[in-house]
């Protein structure tokens, strides 16, 4: 059990943020529909007060924000639900995590759906899961999160490369290094709030200087490219999400403006662009172009808007 003092947290910290932050230390998977990812664990700065219980083994008494269930805890919950015990879930609990690859009973699925409680699973044993989730949540409460991806400085801009495993993030980072850009952190960059609207990223000490590439193993970037190929920290300005081409086509992205969304990290909305990955596509060039276009947009120029205006003028003149 961990109790924390009052700490600052900007915006909502949701189940989706926990799932992403725990990717390395405590892999989690939602068992219900996607709406569970939006369940807030910590609603706002004033919501995190003295005595908040972050995570612990479910005991039916303490209102852990994230309660972990092993086999015995899951059995007790099942018994409570069979008795229609309305007090089975303590006040304050917003997510249940089943360890040991356990499957939730149908009654549990129904009960959490009725209360808008997120239900997740993990392959880790329950006791180990509690310890690791405590670490992840404490980082978040102190305004720091770990995001799976590669954080780089491209054309002077902090860019986070994200995407599913084996999509080619590290290989892309290696190509960008060859083109003169700089690495900040591979695999597990950490981010913290500079102020309410600025997120700054840096590399954990253990990973500093290293880049892991499938087939090559660990590479020491400082030894291979020199000190100038590395940067200790950078403000995050743009997220580039790598996705298989089939996924991109299925989403039917906007051909004029591209697949643009917002990515929320520590309560700050950041622009995110989805880049489709397919054989023959030069991703390094696409990343550079995306960053340059982003810089133009920040200066006030909109290429798609410019084209639409030209087209409208041409139509009016015909």
GROMACS .gro file of C-alpha atoms in nm:
model
  318
    1UNK     CA    1   0.000   0.000   0.000
    2UNK     CA    2   0.126   0.348  -0.090
    3UNK     CA    3  -0.008   0.672   0.051
    4UNK     CA    4   0.113   0.995  -0.108
    5UNK     CA    5   0.102   1.359  -0.001
    6UNK     CA    6  -0.064   1.632  -0.202
    7UNK     CA    7   0.108   1.666  -0.538
    8UNK     CA    8   0.044   1.862  -0.854
    9UNK     CA    9  -0.114   1.698  -1.155
   10UNK     CA   10  -0.239   1.891  -1.455
   11UNK     CA   11  -0.547   1.753  -1.629
   12UNK     CA   12  -0.684   1.401  -1.606
   13UNK     CA   13  -0.473   1.089  -1.564
   14UNK     CA   14  -0.683   0.820  -1.728
   15UNK     CA   15  -0.675   0.443  -1.754
   16UNK     CA   16  -0.534   0.483  -2.106
   17UNK     CA   17  -0.241   0.680  -1.962
   18UNK     CA   18  -0.177   0.404  -1.707
   19UNK     CA   19  -0.187   0.132  -1.974
   20UNK     CA   20   0.067   0.318  -2.186
   21UNK     CA   21   0.294   0.419  -1.898
   22UNK     CA   22   0.297   0.061  -1.767
   23UNK     CA   23   0.385  -0.097  -2.103
   24UNK     CA   24   0.740  -0.179  -1.995
   25UNK     CA   25   0.707  -0.238  -1.619
   26UNK     CA   26   0.361  -0.394  -1.594
   27UNK     CA   27   0.190  -0.481  -1.924
   28UNK     CA   28  -0.186  -0.427  -1.903
   29UNK     CA   29  -0.478  -0.497  -2.137
   30UNK     CA   30  -0.836  -0.373  -2.120
   31UNK     CA   31  -1.097  -0.649  -2.103
   32UNK     CA   32  -1.401  -0.437  -2.187
   33UNK     CA   33  -1.489  -0.185  -2.455
   34UNK     CA   34  -1.263   0.102  -2.553
   35UNK     CA   35  -1.460   0.354  -2.346
   36UNK     CA   36  -1.297   0.211  -2.032
   37UNK     CA   37  -0.971   0.371  -2.143
   38UNK     CA   38  -1.121   0.714  -2.071
   39UNK     CA   39  -1.201   0.638  -1.706
   40UNK     CA   40  -1.015   0.901  -1.497
   41UNK     CA   41  -0.795   0.775  -1.215
   42UNK     CA   42  -0.706   1.124  -1.095
   43UNK     CA   43  -0.947   1.390  -1.211
   44UNK     CA   44  -0.750   1.707  -1.144
   45UNK     CA   45  -0.482   1.867  -0.931
   46UNK     CA   46  -0.713   1.924  -0.634
   47UNK     CA   47  -0.838   1.565  -0.659
   48UNK     CA   48  -0.504   1.428  -0.538
   49UNK     CA   49  -0.507   1.486  -0.162
   50UNK     CA   50  -0.344   1.352   0.152
   51UNK     CA   51  -0.432   0.989   0.210
   52UNK     CA   52  -0.497   0.884  -0.149
   53UNK     CA   53  -0.434   0.510  -0.185
   54UNK     CA   54  -0.277   0.446  -0.522
   55UNK     CA   55  -0.270   0.071  -0.565
   56UNK     CA   56  -0.283  -0.243  -0.355
   57UNK     CA   57  -0.430  -0.590  -0.331
   58UNK     CA   58  -0.809  -0.580  -0.325
   59UNK     CA   59  -0.940  -0.633   0.029
   60UNK     CA   60  -1.294  -0.498   0.006
   61UNK     CA   61  -1.212  -0.219   0.251
   62UNK     CA   62  -0.949   0.022   0.116
   63UNK     CA   63  -1.047   0.236  -0.181
   64UNK     CA   64  -0.736   0.190  -0.392
   65UNK     CA   65  -0.760   0.387  -0.716
   66UNK     CA   66  -0.621   0.075  -0.886
   67UNK     CA   67  -0.704  -0.248  -0.701
   68UNK     CA   68  -0.517  -0.565  -0.798
   69UNK     CA   69  -0.678  -0.909  -0.778
   70UNK     CA   70  -0.504  -1.245  -0.758
   71UNK     CA   71  -0.683  -1.579  -0.746
   72UNK     CA   72  -0.796  -1.544  -0.384
   73UNK     CA   73  -0.916  -1.187  -0.428
   74UNK     CA   74  -1.107  -1.279  -0.744
   75UNK     CA   75  -1.273  -1.567  -0.557
   76UNK     CA   76  -1.386  -1.332  -0.278
   77UNK     CA   77  -1.526  -1.084  -0.527
   78UNK     CA   78  -1.718  -1.364  -0.697
   79UNK     CA   79  -1.872  -1.467  -0.364
   80UNK     CA   80  -1.974  -1.108  -0.286
   81UNK     CA   81  -2.137  -1.068  -0.625
   82UNK     CA   82  -2.325  -1.396  -0.587
   83UNK     CA   83  -2.474  -1.258  -0.262
   84UNK     CA   84  -2.566  -0.932  -0.438
   85UNK     CA   85  -2.347  -0.749  -0.189
   86UNK     CA   86  -2.360  -0.383  -0.300
   87UNK     CA   87  -2.060  -0.296  -0.081
   88UNK     CA   88  -1.817  -0.526  -0.262
   89UNK     CA   89  -1.635  -0.230  -0.422
   90UNK     CA   90  -1.488   0.031  -0.184
   91UNK     CA   91  -1.545   0.398  -0.260
   92UNK     CA   92  -1.258   0.548  -0.457
   93UNK     CA   93  -1.165   0.244  -0.666
   94UNK     CA   94  -1.170   0.328  -1.036
   95UNK     CA   95  -0.990   0.033  -1.192
   96UNK     CA   96  -0.951  -0.338  -1.120
   97UNK     CA   97  -0.652  -0.530  -1.253
   98UNK     CA   98  -0.650  -0.909  -1.265
   99UNK     CA   99  -0.303  -1.064  -1.235
  100UNK     CA  100  -0.177  -1.409  -1.337
  101UNK     CA  101  -0.367  -1.406  -1.671
  102UNK     CA  102  -0.692  -1.449  -1.475
  103UNK     CA  103  -1.024  -1.424  -1.659
  104UNK     CA  104  -1.304  -1.212  -1.507
  105UNK     CA  105  -1.636  -1.380  -1.433
  106UNK     CA  106  -1.937  -1.259  -1.637
  107UNK     CA  107  -2.089  -1.119  -1.316
  108UNK     CA  108  -1.777  -0.909  -1.257
  109UNK     CA  109  -1.781  -0.773  -1.612
  110UNK     CA  110  -2.144  -0.671  -1.566
  111UNK     CA  111  -2.082  -0.514  -1.225
  112UNK     CA  112  -1.789  -0.296  -1.333
  113UNK     CA  113  -1.970  -0.185  -1.648
  114UNK     CA  114  -2.262  -0.065  -1.435
  115UNK     CA  115  -2.028   0.142  -1.216
  116UNK     CA  116  -1.799   0.271  -1.494
  117UNK     CA  117  -1.500   0.093  -1.344
  118UNK     CA  118  -1.220  -0.012  -1.579
  119UNK     CA  119  -1.132  -0.382  -1.583
  120UNK     CA  120  -0.784  -0.487  -1.695
  121UNK     CA  121  -0.567  -0.800  -1.707
  122UNK     CA  122  -0.195  -0.862  -1.679
  123UNK     CA  123   0.030  -1.168  -1.707
  124UNK     CA  124   0.222  -1.066  -1.393
  125UNK     CA  125   0.159  -1.218  -1.048
  126UNK     CA  126  -0.063  -0.998  -0.833
  127UNK     CA  127   0.200  -0.907  -0.571
  128UNK     CA  128   0.459  -0.806  -0.831
  129UNK     CA  129   0.190  -0.615  -1.019
  130UNK     CA  130   0.109  -0.403  -0.712
  131UNK     CA  131   0.473  -0.298  -0.670
  132UNK     CA  132   0.515  -0.204  -1.034
  133UNK     CA  133   0.187  -0.015  -1.059
  134UNK     CA  134   0.281   0.183  -0.749
  135UNK     CA  135   0.597   0.301  -0.924
  136UNK     CA  136   0.410   0.402  -1.240
  137UNK     CA  137   0.138   0.587  -1.049
  138UNK     CA  138   0.382   0.769  -0.823
  139UNK     CA  139   0.567   0.897  -1.129
  140UNK     CA  140   0.240   1.024  -1.272
  141UNK     CA  141   0.143   1.194  -0.947
  142UNK     CA  142   0.474   1.373  -0.940
  143UNK     CA  143   0.405   1.505  -1.289
  144UNK     CA  144   0.619   1.246  -1.467
  145UNK     CA  145   0.521   0.967  -1.704
  146UNK     CA  146   0.702   0.713  -1.920
  147UNK     CA  147   0.576   0.675  -2.278
  148UNK     CA  148   0.675   0.387  -2.504
  149UNK     CA  149   0.851   0.528  -2.809
  150UNK     CA  150   1.164   0.705  -2.931
  151UNK     CA  151   1.213   1.072  -2.846
  152UNK     CA  152   1.429   1.274  -3.085
  153UNK     CA  153   1.519   1.626  -3.183
  154UNK     CA  154   1.442   1.668  -3.553
  155UNK     CA  155   1.520   2.004  -3.714
  156UNK     CA  156   1.537   2.156  -3.367
  157UNK     CA  157   1.193   2.021  -3.268
  158UNK     CA  158   1.113   1.763  -3.000
  159UNK     CA  159   0.943   1.470  -3.177
  160UNK     CA  160   0.811   1.151  -3.018
  161UNK     CA  161   0.797   0.846  -3.249
  162UNK     CA  162   0.531   0.600  -3.135
  163UNK     CA  163   0.369   0.287  -3.274
  164UNK     CA  164   0.325  -0.084  -3.210
  165UNK     CA  165   0.627  -0.307  -3.135
  166UNK     CA  166   0.839  -0.404  -3.438
  167UNK     CA  167   0.693  -0.125  -3.655
  168UNK     CA  168   1.044   0.017  -3.705
  169UNK     CA  169   1.079   0.306  -3.459
  170UNK     CA  170   1.440   0.234  -3.365
  171UNK     CA  171   1.543   0.174  -3.727
  172UNK     CA  172   1.386   0.507  -3.818
  173UNK     CA  173   1.571   0.673  -3.530
  174UNK     CA  174   1.898   0.527  -3.661
  175UNK     CA  175   1.831   0.671  -4.007
  176UNK     CA  176   1.749   1.010  -3.857
  177UNK     CA  177   2.077   1.000  -3.662
  178UNK     CA  178   2.258   0.934  -3.989
  179UNK     CA  179   2.088   1.243  -4.131
  180UNK     CA  180   2.222   1.464  -3.850
  181UNK     CA  181   1.932   1.470  -3.605
  182UNK     CA  182   1.970   1.393  -3.234
  183UNK     CA  183   1.851   1.120  -2.998
  184UNK     CA  184   1.711   1.202  -2.656
  185UNK     CA  185   1.573   0.865  -2.542
  186UNK     CA  186   1.499   0.525  -2.691
  187UNK     CA  187   1.217   0.293  -2.583
  188UNK     CA  188   1.114   0.460  -2.255
  189UNK     CA  189   1.149   0.840  -2.257
  190UNK     CA  190   1.022   1.014  -1.945
  191UNK     CA  191   0.817   1.333  -1.957
  192UNK     CA  192   0.738   1.596  -1.697
  193UNK     CA  193   0.555   1.928  -1.691
  194UNK     CA  194   0.764   2.241  -1.734
  195UNK     CA  195   0.446   2.440  -1.678
  196UNK     CA  196   0.077   2.382  -1.747
  197UNK     CA  197   0.124   2.376  -2.125
  198UNK     CA  198   0.482   2.255  -2.180
  199UNK     CA  199   0.591   1.891  -2.159
  200UNK     CA  200   0.965   1.823  -2.137
  201UNK     CA  201   1.118   1.484  -2.211
  202UNK     CA  202   1.446   1.327  -2.110
  203UNK     CA  203   1.620   0.991  -2.094
  204UNK     CA  204   1.629   0.770  -1.782
  205UNK     CA  205   1.991   0.736  -1.663
  206UNK     CA  206   2.003   0.361  -1.730
  207UNK     CA  207   1.915   0.404  -2.100
  208UNK     CA  208   2.131   0.709  -2.168
  209UNK     CA  209   2.343   0.687  -2.488
  210UNK     CA  210   2.185   0.359  -2.604
  211UNK     CA  211   1.962   0.264  -2.897
  212UNK     CA  212   1.831  -0.092  -2.939
  213UNK     CA  213   1.780  -0.210  -3.297
  214UNK     CA  214   1.646  -0.555  -3.381
  215UNK     CA  215   1.918  -0.766  -3.539
  216UNK     CA  216   2.198  -0.538  -3.420
  217UNK     CA  217   2.126  -0.532  -3.049
  218UNK     CA  218   2.232  -0.236  -2.833
  219UNK     CA  219   2.420   0.046  -3.004
  220UNK     CA  220   2.611   0.317  -2.818
  221UNK     CA  221   2.508   0.631  -3.003
  222UNK     CA  222   2.769   0.850  -2.834
  223UNK     CA  223   3.052   0.613  -2.932
  224UNK     CA  224   2.925   0.574  -3.290
  225UNK     CA  225   2.813   0.928  -3.377
  226UNK     CA  226   2.977   1.151  -3.115
  227UNK     CA  227   2.847   1.376  -2.840
  228UNK     CA  228   2.653   1.600  -3.078
  229UNK     CA  229   2.419   1.312  -3.173
  230UNK     CA  230   2.266   1.318  -2.824
  231UNK     CA  231   2.063   1.574  -2.634
  232UNK     CA  232   1.980   1.542  -2.262
  233UNK     CA  233   1.628   1.685  -2.280
  234UNK     CA  234   1.384   1.868  -2.506
  235UNK     CA  235   1.034   2.012  -2.500
  236UNK     CA  236   0.790   1.780  -2.678
  237UNK     CA  237   0.612   1.954  -2.967
  238UNK     CA  238   0.493   1.679  -3.204
  239UNK     CA  239   0.396   1.311  -3.190
  240UNK     CA  240   0.437   1.095  -3.501
  241UNK     CA  241   0.251   0.765  -3.472
  242UNK     CA  242   0.370   0.488  -3.707
  243UNK     CA  243   0.096   0.250  -3.824
  244UNK     CA  244   0.073  -0.028  -4.085
  245UNK     CA  245  -0.060   0.101  -4.417
  246UNK     CA  246  -0.365  -0.127  -4.396
  247UNK     CA  247  -0.471   0.039  -4.069
  248UNK     CA  248  -0.425   0.384  -4.217
  249UNK     CA  249  -0.636   0.302  -4.524
  250UNK     CA  250  -0.907   0.151  -4.305
  251UNK     CA  251  -0.929   0.477  -4.108
  252UNK     CA  252  -0.979   0.669  -4.437
  253UNK     CA  253  -0.756   0.962  -4.344
  254UNK     CA  254  -0.799   1.316  -4.478
  255UNK     CA  255  -0.600   1.337  -4.802
  256UNK     CA  256  -0.555   1.713  -4.776
  257UNK     CA  257  -0.451   1.746  -4.414
  258UNK     CA  258  -0.335   1.394  -4.332
  259UNK     CA  259  -0.434   1.184  -4.032
  260UNK     CA  260  -0.419   1.441  -3.753
  261UNK     CA  261  -0.539   1.403  -3.398
  262UNK     CA  262  -0.433   1.525  -3.054
  263UNK     CA  263  -0.231   1.324  -2.805
  264UNK     CA  264  -0.274   1.412  -2.436
  265UNK     CA  265   0.033   1.372  -2.215
  266UNK     CA  266   0.020   1.499  -1.856
  267UNK     CA  267  -0.293   1.697  -1.939
  268UNK     CA  268  -0.136   1.880  -2.235
  269UNK     CA  269  -0.286   1.829  -2.582
  270UNK     CA  270  -0.011   1.778  -2.839
  271UNK     CA  271  -0.052   1.749  -3.218
  272UNK     CA  272  -0.023   1.391  -3.346
  273UNK     CA  273   0.018   1.280  -3.706
  274UNK     CA  274  -0.023   0.919  -3.816
  275UNK     CA  275   0.238   0.804  -4.070
  276UNK     CA  276   0.153   0.486  -4.265
  277UNK     CA  277   0.438   0.235  -4.284
  278UNK     CA  278   0.483   0.027  -4.600
  279UNK     CA  279   0.773  -0.113  -4.806
  280UNK     CA  280   0.937   0.156  -5.016
  281UNK     CA  281   0.822   0.453  -4.808
  282UNK     CA  282   1.114   0.668  -4.692
  283UNK     CA  283   1.005   0.733  -4.335
  284UNK     CA  284   1.301   0.954  -4.248
  285UNK     CA  285   1.209   1.195  -4.528
  286UNK     CA  286   0.844   1.184  -4.421
  287UNK     CA  287   0.939   1.265  -4.060
  288UNK     CA  288   1.151   1.561  -4.172
  289UNK     CA  289   0.868   1.686  -4.396
  290UNK     CA  290   0.613   1.646  -4.116
  291UNK     CA  291   0.831   1.849  -3.879
  292UNK     CA  292   0.896   2.125  -4.134
  293UNK     CA  293   0.524   2.147  -4.213
  294UNK     CA  294   0.447   2.158  -3.840
  295UNK     CA  295   0.687   2.451  -3.800
  296UNK     CA  296   0.516   2.631  -4.090
  297UNK     CA  297   0.177   2.576  -3.930
  298UNK     CA  298   0.302   2.713  -3.598
  299UNK     CA  299   0.413   3.025  -3.786
  300UNK     CA  300   0.061   3.063  -3.929
  301UNK     CA  301   0.083   2.900  -4.273
  302UNK     CA  302  -0.164   2.623  -4.365
  303UNK     CA  303  -0.080   2.444  -4.693
  304UNK     CA  304  -0.419   2.270  -4.715
  305UNK     CA  305  -0.600   2.597  -4.647
  306UNK     CA  306  -0.389   2.770  -4.912
  307UNK     CA  307  -0.478   2.502  -5.169
  308UNK     CA  308  -0.850   2.515  -5.080
  309UNK     CA  309  -0.848   2.894  -5.121
  310UNK     CA  310  -0.682   2.865  -5.462
  311UNK     CA  311  -0.930   2.602  -5.573
  312UNK     CA  312  -1.224   2.813  -5.456
  313UNK     CA  313  -1.089   3.115  -5.643
  314UNK     CA  314  -1.041   2.906  -5.959
  315UNK     CA  315  -1.400   2.778  -5.939
  316UNK     CA  316  -1.535   3.131  -5.892
  317UNK     CA  317  -1.342   3.254  -6.197
  318UNK     CA  318  -1.472   2.984  -6.432
   0.00000   0.00000   0.00000
